[in-house]
Short mmCIF file of C-alpha atoms in Angstrom, two decimals:
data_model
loop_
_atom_site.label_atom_id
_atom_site.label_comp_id
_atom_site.label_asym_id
_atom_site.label_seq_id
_atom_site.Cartn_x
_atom_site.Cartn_y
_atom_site.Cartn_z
CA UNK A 1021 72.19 93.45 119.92
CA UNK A 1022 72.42 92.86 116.19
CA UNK A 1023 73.78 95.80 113.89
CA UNK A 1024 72.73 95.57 110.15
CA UNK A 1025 73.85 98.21 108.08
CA UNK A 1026 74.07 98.19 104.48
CA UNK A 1027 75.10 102.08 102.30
CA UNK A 1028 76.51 101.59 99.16
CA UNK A 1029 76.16 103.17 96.17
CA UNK A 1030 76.59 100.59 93.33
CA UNK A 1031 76.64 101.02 89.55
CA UNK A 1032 76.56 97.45 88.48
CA UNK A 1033 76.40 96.74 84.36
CA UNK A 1034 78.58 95.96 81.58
CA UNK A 1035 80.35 99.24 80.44
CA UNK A 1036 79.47 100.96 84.04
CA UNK A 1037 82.78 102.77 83.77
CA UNK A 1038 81.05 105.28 81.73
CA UNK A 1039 79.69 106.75 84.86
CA UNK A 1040 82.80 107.27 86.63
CA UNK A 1041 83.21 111.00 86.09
CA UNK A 1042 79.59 111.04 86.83
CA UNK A 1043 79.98 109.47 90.14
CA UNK A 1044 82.86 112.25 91.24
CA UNK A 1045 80.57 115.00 90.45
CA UNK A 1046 77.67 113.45 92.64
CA UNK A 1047 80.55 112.49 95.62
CA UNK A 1048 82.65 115.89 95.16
CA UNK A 1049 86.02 114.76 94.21
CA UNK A 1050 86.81 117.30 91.33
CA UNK A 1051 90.59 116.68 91.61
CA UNK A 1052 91.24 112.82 92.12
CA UNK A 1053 94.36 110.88 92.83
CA UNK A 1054 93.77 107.29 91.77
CA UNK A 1055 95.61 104.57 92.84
CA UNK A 1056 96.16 101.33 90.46
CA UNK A 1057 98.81 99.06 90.06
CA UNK A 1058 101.59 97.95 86.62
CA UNK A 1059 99.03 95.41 86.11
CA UNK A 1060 95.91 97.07 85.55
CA UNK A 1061 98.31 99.88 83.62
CA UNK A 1062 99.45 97.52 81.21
CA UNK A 1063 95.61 96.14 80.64
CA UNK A 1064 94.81 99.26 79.20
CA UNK A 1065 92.23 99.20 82.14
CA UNK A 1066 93.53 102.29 83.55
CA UNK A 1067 93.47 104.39 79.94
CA UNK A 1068 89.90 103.54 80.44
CA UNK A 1069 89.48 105.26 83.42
CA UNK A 1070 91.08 108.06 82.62
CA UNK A 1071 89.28 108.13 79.53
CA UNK A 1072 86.33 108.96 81.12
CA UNK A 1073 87.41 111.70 83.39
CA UNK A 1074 88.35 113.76 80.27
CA UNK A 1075 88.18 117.48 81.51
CA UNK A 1076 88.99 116.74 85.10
CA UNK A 1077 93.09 117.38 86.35
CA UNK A 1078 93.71 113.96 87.82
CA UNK A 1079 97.00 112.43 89.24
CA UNK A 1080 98.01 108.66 89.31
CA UNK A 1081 99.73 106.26 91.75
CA UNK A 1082 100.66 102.88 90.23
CA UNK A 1083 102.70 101.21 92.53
CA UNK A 1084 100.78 99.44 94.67
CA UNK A 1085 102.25 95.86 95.30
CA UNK A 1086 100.24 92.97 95.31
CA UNK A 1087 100.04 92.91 99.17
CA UNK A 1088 99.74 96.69 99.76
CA UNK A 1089 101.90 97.92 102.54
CA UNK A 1090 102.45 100.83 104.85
CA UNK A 1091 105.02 101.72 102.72
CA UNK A 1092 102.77 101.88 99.77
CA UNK A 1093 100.02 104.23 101.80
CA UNK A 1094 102.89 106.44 102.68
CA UNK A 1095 103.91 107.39 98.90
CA UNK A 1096 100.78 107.19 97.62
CA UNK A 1097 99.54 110.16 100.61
CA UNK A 1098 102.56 112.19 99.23
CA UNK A 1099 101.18 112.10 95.90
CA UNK A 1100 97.73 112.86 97.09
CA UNK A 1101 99.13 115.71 98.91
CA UNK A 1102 101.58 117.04 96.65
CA UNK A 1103 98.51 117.08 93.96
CA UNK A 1104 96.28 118.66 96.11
CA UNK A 1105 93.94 116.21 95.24
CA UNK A 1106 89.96 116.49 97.03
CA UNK A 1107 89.27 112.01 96.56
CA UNK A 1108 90.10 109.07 95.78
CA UNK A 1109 89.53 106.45 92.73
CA UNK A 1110 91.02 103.11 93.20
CA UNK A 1111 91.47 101.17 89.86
CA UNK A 1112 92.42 97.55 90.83
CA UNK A 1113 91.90 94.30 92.65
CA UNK A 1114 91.65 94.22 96.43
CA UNK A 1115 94.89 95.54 96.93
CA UNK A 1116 94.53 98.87 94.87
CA UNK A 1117 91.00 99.49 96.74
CA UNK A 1118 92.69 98.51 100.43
CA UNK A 1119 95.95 100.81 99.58
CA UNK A 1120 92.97 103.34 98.18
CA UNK A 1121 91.62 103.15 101.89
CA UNK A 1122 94.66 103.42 103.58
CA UNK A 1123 95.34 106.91 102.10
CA UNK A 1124 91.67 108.00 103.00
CA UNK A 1125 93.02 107.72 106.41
CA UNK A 1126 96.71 108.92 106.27
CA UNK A 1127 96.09 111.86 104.00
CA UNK A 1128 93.50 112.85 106.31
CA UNK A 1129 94.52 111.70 110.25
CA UNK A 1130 97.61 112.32 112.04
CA UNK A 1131 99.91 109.50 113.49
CA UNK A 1132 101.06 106.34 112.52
CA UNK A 1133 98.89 104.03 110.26
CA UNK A 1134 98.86 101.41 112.96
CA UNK A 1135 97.41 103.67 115.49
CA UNK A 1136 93.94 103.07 113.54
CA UNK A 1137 94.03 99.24 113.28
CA UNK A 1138 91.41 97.42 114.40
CA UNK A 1139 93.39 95.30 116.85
CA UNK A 1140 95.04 98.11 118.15
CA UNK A 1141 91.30 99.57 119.54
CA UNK A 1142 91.88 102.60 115.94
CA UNK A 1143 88.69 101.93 114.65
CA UNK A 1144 86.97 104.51 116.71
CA UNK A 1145 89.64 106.87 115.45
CA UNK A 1146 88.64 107.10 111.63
CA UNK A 1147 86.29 109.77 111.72
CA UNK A 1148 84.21 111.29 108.50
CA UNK A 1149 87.45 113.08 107.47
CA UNK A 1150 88.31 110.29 105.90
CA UNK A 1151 88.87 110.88 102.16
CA UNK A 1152 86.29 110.08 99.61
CA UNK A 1153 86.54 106.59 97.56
CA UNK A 1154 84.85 105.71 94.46
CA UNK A 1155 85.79 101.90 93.34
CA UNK A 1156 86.32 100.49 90.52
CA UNK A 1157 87.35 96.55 90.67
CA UNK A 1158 88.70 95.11 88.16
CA UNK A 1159 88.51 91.33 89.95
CA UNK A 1160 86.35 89.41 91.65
CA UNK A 1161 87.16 88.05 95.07
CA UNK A 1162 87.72 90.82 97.59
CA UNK A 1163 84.50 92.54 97.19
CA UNK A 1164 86.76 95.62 99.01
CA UNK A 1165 84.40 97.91 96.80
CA UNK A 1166 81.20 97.80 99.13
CA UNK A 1167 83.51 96.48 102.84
CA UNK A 1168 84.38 98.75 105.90
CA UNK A 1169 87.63 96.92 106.12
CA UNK A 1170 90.84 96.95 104.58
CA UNK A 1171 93.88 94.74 104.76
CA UNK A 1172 97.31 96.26 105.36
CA UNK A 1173 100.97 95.34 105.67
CA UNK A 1174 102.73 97.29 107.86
CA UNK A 1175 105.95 98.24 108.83
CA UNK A 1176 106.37 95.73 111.35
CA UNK A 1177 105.52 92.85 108.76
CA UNK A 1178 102.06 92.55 110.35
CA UNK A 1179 99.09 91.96 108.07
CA UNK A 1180 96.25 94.00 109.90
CA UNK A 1181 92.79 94.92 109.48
CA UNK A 1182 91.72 98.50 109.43
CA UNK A 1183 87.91 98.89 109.60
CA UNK A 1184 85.47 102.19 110.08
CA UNK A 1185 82.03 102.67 107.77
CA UNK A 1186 84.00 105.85 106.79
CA UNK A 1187 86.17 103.80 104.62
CA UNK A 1188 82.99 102.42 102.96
CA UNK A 1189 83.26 103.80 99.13
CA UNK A 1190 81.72 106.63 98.30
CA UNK A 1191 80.72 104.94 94.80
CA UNK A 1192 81.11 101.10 93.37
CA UNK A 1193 81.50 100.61 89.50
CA UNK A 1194 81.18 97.38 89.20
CA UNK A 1195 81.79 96.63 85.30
CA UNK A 1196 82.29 92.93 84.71
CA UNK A 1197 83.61 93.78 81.44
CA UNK A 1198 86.84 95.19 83.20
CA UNK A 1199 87.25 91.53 84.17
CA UNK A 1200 87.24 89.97 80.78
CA UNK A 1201 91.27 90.18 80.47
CA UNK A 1202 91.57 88.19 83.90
CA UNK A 1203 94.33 85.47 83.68
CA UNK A 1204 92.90 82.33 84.20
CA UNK A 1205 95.03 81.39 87.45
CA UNK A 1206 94.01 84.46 89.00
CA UNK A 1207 90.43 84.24 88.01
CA UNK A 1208 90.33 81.27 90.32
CA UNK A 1209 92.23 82.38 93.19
CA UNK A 1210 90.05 85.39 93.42
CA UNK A 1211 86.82 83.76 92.89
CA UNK A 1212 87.88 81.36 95.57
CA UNK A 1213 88.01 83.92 97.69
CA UNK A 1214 84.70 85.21 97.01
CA UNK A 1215 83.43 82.06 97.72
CA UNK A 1216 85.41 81.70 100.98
CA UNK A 1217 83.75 85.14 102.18
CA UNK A 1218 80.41 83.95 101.31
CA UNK A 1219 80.74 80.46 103.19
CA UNK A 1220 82.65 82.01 106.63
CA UNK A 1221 80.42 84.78 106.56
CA UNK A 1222 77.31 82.52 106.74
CA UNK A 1223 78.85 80.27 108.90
CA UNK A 1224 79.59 82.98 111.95
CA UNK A 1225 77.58 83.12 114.50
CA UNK A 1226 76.46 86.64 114.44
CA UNK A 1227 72.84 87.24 113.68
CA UNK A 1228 72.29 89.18 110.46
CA UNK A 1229 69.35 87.47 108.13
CA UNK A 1230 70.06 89.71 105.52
CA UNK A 1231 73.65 88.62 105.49
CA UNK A 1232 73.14 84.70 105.34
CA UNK A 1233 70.53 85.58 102.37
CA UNK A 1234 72.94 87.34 100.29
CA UNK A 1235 76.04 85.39 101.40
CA UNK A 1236 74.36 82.21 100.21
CA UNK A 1237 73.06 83.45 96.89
CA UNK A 1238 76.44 84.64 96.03
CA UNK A 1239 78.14 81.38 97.06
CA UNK A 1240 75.18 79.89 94.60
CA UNK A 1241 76.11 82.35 91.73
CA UNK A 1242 80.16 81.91 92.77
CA UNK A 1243 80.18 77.76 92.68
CA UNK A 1244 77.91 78.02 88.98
CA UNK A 1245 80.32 80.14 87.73
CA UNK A 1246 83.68 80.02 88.75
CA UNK A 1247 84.76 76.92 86.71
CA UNK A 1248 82.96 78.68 83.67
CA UNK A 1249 84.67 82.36 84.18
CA UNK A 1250 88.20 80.61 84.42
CA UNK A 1251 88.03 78.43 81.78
CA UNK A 1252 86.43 81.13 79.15
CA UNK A 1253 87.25 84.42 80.42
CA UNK A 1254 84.78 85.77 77.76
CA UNK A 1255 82.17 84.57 78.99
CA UNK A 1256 80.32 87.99 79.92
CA UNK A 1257 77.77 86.37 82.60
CA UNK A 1258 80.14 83.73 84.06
CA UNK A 1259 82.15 86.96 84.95
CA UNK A 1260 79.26 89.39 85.51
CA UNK A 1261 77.88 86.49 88.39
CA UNK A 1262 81.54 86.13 89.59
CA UNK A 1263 81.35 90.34 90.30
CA UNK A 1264 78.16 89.81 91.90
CA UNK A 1265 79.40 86.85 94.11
CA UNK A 1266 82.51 88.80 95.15
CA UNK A 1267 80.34 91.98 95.88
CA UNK A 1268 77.53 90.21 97.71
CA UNK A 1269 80.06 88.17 100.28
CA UNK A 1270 81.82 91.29 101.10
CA UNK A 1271 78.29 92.90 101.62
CA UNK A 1272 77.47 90.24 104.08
CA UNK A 1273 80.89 90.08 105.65
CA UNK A 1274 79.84 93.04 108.31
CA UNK A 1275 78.53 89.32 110.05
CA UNK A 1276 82.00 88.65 110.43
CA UNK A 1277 84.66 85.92 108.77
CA UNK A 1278 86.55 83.42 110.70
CA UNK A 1279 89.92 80.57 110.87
CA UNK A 1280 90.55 81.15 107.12
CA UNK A 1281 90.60 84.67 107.50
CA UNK A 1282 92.96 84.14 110.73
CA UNK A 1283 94.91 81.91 109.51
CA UNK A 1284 95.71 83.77 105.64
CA UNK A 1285 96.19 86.96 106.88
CA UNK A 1286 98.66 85.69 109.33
CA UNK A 1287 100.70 83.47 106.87
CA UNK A 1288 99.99 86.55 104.10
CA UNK A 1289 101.91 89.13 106.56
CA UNK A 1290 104.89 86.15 106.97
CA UNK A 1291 105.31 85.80 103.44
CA UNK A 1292 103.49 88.75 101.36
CA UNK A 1293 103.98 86.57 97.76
CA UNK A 1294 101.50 84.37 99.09
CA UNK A 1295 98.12 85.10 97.05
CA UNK A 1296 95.36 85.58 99.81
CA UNK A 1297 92.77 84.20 97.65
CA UNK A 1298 95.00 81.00 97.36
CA UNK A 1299 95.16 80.74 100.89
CA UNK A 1300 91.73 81.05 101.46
CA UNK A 1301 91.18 78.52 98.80
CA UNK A 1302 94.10 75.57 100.99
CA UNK A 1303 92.17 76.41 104.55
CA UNK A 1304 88.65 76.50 103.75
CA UNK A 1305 88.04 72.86 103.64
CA UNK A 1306 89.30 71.96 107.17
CA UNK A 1307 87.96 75.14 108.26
CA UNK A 1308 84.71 73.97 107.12
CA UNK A 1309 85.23 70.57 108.59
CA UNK A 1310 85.77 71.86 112.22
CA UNK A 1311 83.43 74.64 112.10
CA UNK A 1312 80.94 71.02 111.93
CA UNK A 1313 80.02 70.49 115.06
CA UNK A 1314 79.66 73.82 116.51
CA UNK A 1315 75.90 74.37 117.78
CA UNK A 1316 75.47 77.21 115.66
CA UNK A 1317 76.48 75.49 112.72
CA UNK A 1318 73.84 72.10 113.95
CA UNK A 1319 71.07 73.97 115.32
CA UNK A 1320 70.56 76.02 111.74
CA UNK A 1321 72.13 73.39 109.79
CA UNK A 1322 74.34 75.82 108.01
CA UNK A 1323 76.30 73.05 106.06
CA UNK A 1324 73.29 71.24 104.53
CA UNK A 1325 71.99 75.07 103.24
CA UNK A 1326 75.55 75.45 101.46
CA UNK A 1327 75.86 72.02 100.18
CA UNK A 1328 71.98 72.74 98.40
CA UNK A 1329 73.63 76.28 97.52
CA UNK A 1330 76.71 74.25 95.93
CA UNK A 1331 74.41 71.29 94.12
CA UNK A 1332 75.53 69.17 97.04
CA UNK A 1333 74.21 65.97 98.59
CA UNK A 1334 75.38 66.56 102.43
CA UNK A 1335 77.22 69.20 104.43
CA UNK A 1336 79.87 67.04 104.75
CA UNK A 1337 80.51 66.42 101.31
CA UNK A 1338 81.81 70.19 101.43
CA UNK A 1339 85.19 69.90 102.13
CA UNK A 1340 86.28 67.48 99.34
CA UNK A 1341 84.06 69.22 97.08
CA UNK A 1342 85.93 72.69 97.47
CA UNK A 1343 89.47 70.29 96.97
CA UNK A 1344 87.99 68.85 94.14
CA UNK A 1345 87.20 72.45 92.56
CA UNK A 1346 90.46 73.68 93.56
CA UNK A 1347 92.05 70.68 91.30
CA UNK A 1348 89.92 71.51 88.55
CA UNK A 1349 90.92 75.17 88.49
CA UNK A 1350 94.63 75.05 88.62
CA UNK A 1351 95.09 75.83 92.08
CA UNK A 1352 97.61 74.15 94.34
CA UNK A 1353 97.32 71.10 96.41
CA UNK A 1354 98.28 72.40 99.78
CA UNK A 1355 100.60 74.78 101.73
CA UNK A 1356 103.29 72.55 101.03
CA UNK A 1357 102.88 73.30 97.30
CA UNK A 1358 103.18 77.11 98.10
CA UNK A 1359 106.48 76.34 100.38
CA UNK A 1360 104.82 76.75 103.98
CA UNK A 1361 106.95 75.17 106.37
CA UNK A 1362 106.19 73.52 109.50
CA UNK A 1363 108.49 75.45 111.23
CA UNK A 1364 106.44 78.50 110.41
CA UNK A 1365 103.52 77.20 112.58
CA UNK A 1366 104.51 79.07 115.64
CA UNK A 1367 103.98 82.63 114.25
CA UNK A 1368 101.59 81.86 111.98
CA UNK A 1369 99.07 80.44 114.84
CA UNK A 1370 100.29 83.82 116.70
CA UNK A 1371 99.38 85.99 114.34
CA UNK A 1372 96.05 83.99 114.23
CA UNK A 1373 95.47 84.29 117.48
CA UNK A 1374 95.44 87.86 117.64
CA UNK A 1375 93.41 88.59 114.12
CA UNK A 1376 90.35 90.20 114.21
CA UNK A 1377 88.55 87.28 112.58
CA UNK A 1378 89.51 84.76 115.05
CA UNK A 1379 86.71 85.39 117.32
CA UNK A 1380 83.90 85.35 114.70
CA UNK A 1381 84.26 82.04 114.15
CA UNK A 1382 81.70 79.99 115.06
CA UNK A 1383 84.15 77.69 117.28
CA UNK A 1384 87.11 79.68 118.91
CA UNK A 1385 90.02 78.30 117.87
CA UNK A 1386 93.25 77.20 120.64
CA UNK A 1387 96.53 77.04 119.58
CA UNK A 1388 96.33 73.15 119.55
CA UNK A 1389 93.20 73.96 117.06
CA UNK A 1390 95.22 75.83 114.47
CA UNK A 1391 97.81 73.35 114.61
CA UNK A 1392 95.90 70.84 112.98
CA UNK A 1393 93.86 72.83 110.84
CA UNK A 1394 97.38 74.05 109.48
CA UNK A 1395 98.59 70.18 109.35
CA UNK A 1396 95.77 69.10 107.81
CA UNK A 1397 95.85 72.09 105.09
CA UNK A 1398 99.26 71.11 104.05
#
């Protein structure tokens, strides 16, 4: 039995953060603890926010790394606590939102964080006391702002996924002019990774026709746009279809993701300096190649409707196409260019195995499988 279900509440214009204290009043949060990072500080991006929640007492955790950890959740719940604070605001890429998310469950559950992982059977265990979230990205490639799911570190050096509709945001403020700062290199890492959600998220097997539909317009808007948004990071509608792209593949992600997800949250929980947009960006084209000739992919001919999404002659001009792109953006050759080692294989294909995306993909993937799609993504 299919399960569609789509419940968020997004503000989505230029200059949206306006409505932020709005959107606390209509959630409830009247005392908010919101967690950012140095980056977003030094931007100015978080003076914004805090601009416009004048007349509100509101306390701030900037720490969170660029992989958030356990660690991470665990100050920022003391803070939350120690503030008595009633919600959340995160103010940040994927990792503020996902560290966001993680406190909505610690501040509000008792036990460890990895009792509510989703490959530890948690999900079931995040129940509606789960704190309130509104969102406010400030990239676009995680799309964490309208997802269920969020992607942890914890203190085992395990990257895992932690997924309940409770963790949905309350609120999304998506406000592409947030973006405009966006270094170039990391405008293209995470807007690969928008497009990687919207092409594993058609390609999985699940049925959802709402999904593919707004999975393939964003890769559309993402593959228009991405060159344009990195290479003129003014450019107000290259980075307002970028937002879009990035929101609309996490919206259709509830389909389910696949062996790039497997594989980058694996080799993101081995070595956390490792961007996960990056990664995304060095597996998709083998993934893409091997996901070929699974019937799923034939019988609905899944590659030829990306390749017309991407201007594209064939399906199987996909994979060169997406290592052409990454060329033209900046982005490194291969793992080898990032320092994976082959003597890393081992975990990484164990951590693989045992992600939560591993069995969306359209073909299940053996150990012999990952091999080669890590050989070939060198």
């Amino acid at each position: 039995m299919a399960f569609i279900y789509y419940v968020t509440h997004i503000q989505f214009e230029a200059g949206a953060i306006k409505l932020l204290k709005q959107e606390c009043d209509r959630v409830g949060i009247s005392r908010p603890l919101i967690i950012t990072d140095q980056g977003v500080k030094a931007a100015g991006i978080l003076q914004k926010a805090l601009d416009n929640l004048q007349g509100m007492t509101v306390a701030v955790f900037d720490q969170t790394p660029s992989n958030p950890t356990e660690a991470a959740v665990r100050a920022a719940t003391a803070s939350y606590k120690a503030n008595h604070c009633d919600g959340l605001i995160a103010v940040g890429g994927g990792s503020s939102i996902d560290c966001a998310k993680g406190v909505a469950i610690a501040a509000t559950h008792e036990g460890p964080l990895t009792t509510f992982a989703t490959i530890e059977g948690g999900s079931l265990l995040i129940t509606d006391r789960a704190a309130p979230l509104i969102a406010v990205p400030t990239t676009s490639g995680t799309g964490s702002e309208v997802a269920r799911g969020a992607i942890l570190i914890v203190d085992d050096q395990r990257k895992l996924g932690f997924h309940s509709w409770h963790l949905v945001p309350k609120a999304a403020i998506c406000d592409p002019e947030l973006t405009l700062g966006l270094p170039a290199k990391l405008t293209a890492a995470t807007g690969m990774d928008a497009i990687a959600h919207c092409m594993e998220t058609f390609m999985a097997p699940a049925f959802n026709p709402p999904a593919d539909g707004i999975g393939l317009d964003g890769l559309t808007r993402a593959w228009a746009n991405i060159e344009r948004a990195t290479n003129n990071g003014s450019d107000i509608d290259a980075r307002l279809n970028m937002m879009s792209a990035s929101m609309q593949g996490a919206m259709a992600f509830q389909k389910g993701l696949g062996c790039v997800h497997s594989l980058s949250h694996s080799l993101g929980g081995i070595n956390p300096g490792l961007h996960h947009g990056t990664l995304n960006a060095m597996f998709l084209p083998a993934v893409v190649a091997f996901n070929a000739s699974a019937p799923s992919i034939q019988n609905e001919h899944r590659l030829q409707r990306m390749a017309q999404a991407m201007g594209l002659a064939s399906g199987s001009d996909i994979p060169a196409a997406i290592k052409d792109m990454n060329a033209r953006l900046g982005l490194p050759a291969g793992l080898d260019a990032l320092g994976v080692k082959h003597d890393w294989f081992g975990n990484i294909i164990k951590g693989a195995l045992a992600d939560h995306c591993h069995k969306t993909n359209p073909r299940i993937a053996t150990k012999q499988d990952y091999e080669m799609l890590l050989a070939t993504s060198m």
